[in-house]
Short mmCIF file of C-alpha atoms in Angstrom, two decimals:
data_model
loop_
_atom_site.label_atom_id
_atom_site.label_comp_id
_atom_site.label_asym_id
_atom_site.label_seq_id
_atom_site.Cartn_x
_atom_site.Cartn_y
_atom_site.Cartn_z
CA UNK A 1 268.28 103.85 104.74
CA UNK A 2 270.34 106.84 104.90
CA UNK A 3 272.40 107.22 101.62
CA UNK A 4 275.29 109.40 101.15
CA UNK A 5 277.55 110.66 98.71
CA UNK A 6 280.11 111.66 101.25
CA UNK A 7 280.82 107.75 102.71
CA UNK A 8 282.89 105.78 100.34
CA UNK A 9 280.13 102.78 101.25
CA UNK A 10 276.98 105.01 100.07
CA UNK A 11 275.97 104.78 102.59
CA UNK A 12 276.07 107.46 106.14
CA UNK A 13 277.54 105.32 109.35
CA UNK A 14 278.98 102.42 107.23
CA UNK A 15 282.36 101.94 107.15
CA UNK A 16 284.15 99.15 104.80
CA UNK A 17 287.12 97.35 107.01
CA UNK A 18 290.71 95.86 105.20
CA UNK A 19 289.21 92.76 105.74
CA UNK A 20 286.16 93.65 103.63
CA UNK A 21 283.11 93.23 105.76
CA UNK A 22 281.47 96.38 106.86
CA UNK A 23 281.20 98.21 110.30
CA UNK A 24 277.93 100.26 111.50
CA UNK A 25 278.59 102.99 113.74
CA UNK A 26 276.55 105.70 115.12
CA UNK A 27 278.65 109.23 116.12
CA UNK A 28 278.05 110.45 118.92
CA UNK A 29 278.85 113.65 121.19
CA UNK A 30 278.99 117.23 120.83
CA UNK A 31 281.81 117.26 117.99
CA UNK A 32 280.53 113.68 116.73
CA UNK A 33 283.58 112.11 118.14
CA UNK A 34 282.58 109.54 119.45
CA UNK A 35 282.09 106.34 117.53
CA UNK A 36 280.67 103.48 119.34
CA UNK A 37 280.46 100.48 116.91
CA UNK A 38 276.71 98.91 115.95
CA UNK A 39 278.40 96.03 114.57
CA UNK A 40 280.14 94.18 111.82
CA UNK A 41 278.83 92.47 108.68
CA UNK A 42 279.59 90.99 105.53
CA UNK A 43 277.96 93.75 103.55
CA UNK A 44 277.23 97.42 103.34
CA UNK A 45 273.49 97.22 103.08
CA UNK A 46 273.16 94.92 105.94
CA UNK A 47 275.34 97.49 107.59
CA UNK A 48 272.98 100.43 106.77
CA UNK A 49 270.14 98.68 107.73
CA UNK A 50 271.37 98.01 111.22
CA UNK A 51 272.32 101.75 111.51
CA UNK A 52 268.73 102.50 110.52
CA UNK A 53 267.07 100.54 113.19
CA UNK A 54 269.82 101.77 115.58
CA UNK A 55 268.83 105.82 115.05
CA UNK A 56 265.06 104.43 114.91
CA UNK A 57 264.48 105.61 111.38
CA UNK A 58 264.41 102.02 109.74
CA UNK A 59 260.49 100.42 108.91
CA UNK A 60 260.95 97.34 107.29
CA UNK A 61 258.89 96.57 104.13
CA UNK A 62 255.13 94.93 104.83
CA UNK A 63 255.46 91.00 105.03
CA UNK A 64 252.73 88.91 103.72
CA UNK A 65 250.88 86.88 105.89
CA UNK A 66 251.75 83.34 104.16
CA UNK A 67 255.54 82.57 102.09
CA UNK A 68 255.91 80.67 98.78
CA UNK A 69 255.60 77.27 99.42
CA UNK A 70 258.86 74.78 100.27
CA UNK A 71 258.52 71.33 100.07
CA UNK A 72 254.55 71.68 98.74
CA UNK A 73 253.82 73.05 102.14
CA UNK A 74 253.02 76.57 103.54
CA UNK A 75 254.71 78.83 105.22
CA UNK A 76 252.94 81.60 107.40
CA UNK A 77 255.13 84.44 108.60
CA UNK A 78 255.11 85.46 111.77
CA UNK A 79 256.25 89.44 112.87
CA UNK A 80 256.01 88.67 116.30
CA UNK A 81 258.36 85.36 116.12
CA UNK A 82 261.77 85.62 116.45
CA UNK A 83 262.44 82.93 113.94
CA UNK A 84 260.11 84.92 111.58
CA UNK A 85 257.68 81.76 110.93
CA UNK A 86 254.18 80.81 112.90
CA UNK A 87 255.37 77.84 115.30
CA UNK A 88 258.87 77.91 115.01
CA UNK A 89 261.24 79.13 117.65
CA UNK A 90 264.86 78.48 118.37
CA UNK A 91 266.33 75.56 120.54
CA UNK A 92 270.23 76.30 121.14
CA UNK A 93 271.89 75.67 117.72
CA UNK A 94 268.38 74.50 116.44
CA UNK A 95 265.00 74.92 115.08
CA UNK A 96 261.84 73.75 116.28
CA UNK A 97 258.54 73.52 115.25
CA UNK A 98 255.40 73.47 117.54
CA UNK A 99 251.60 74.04 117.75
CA UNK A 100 249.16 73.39 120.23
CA UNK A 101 246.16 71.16 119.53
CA UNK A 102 243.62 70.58 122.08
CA UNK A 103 245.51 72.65 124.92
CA UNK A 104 248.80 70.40 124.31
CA UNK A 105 251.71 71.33 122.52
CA UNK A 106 252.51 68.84 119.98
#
């Protein structure tokens, strides 16, 4: 994250609105300018993380390989899932959980 003593936030390209979420923004442009917005969220470090990815400085931390438990079962994370768990992808408003046994999703 890029931190900074200059942005009232702490944080460089983070901006905090009247309304008291936060906006990203990257500047842009010969004299920096330019301002196009990244986004807006409910707080700063969210904010500063999103810059981050947006420049292409941000790694996020190493995730293990299986979560605590919930509900005495376990929970493998998955980097490559949207959803961020093995077998469980989104259905419109939704959640769904699926894996394949003998060739057939079940």
């Amino acid at each position: 994250l890029h931190l900074s003593s200059a942005a009232g936030t702490g944080y460089k390209g983070v901006t905090k609105l009247p309304s008291g979420r936060f906006l990203a923004h990257r500047s842009v442009g010969r004299w920096r300018d330019r301002k196009p917005t990244i986004g807006i969220f409910d707080t700063a470090l969210e904010a500063a993380v999103a810059y981050a990815r947006t420049v292409g400085e941000y790694q996020p931390p190493a995730t293990p390989t299986v979560a605590t438990e919930a509900e005495g079962l376990r929970l493998h994370l998955s980097s490559s899932s949207s959803t961020g768990y093995k077998g469980v992808r989104a259905d419109r408003s939704r959640f769904k959980a699926q894996r394949r046994m003998g060739g057939r999703m079940v």
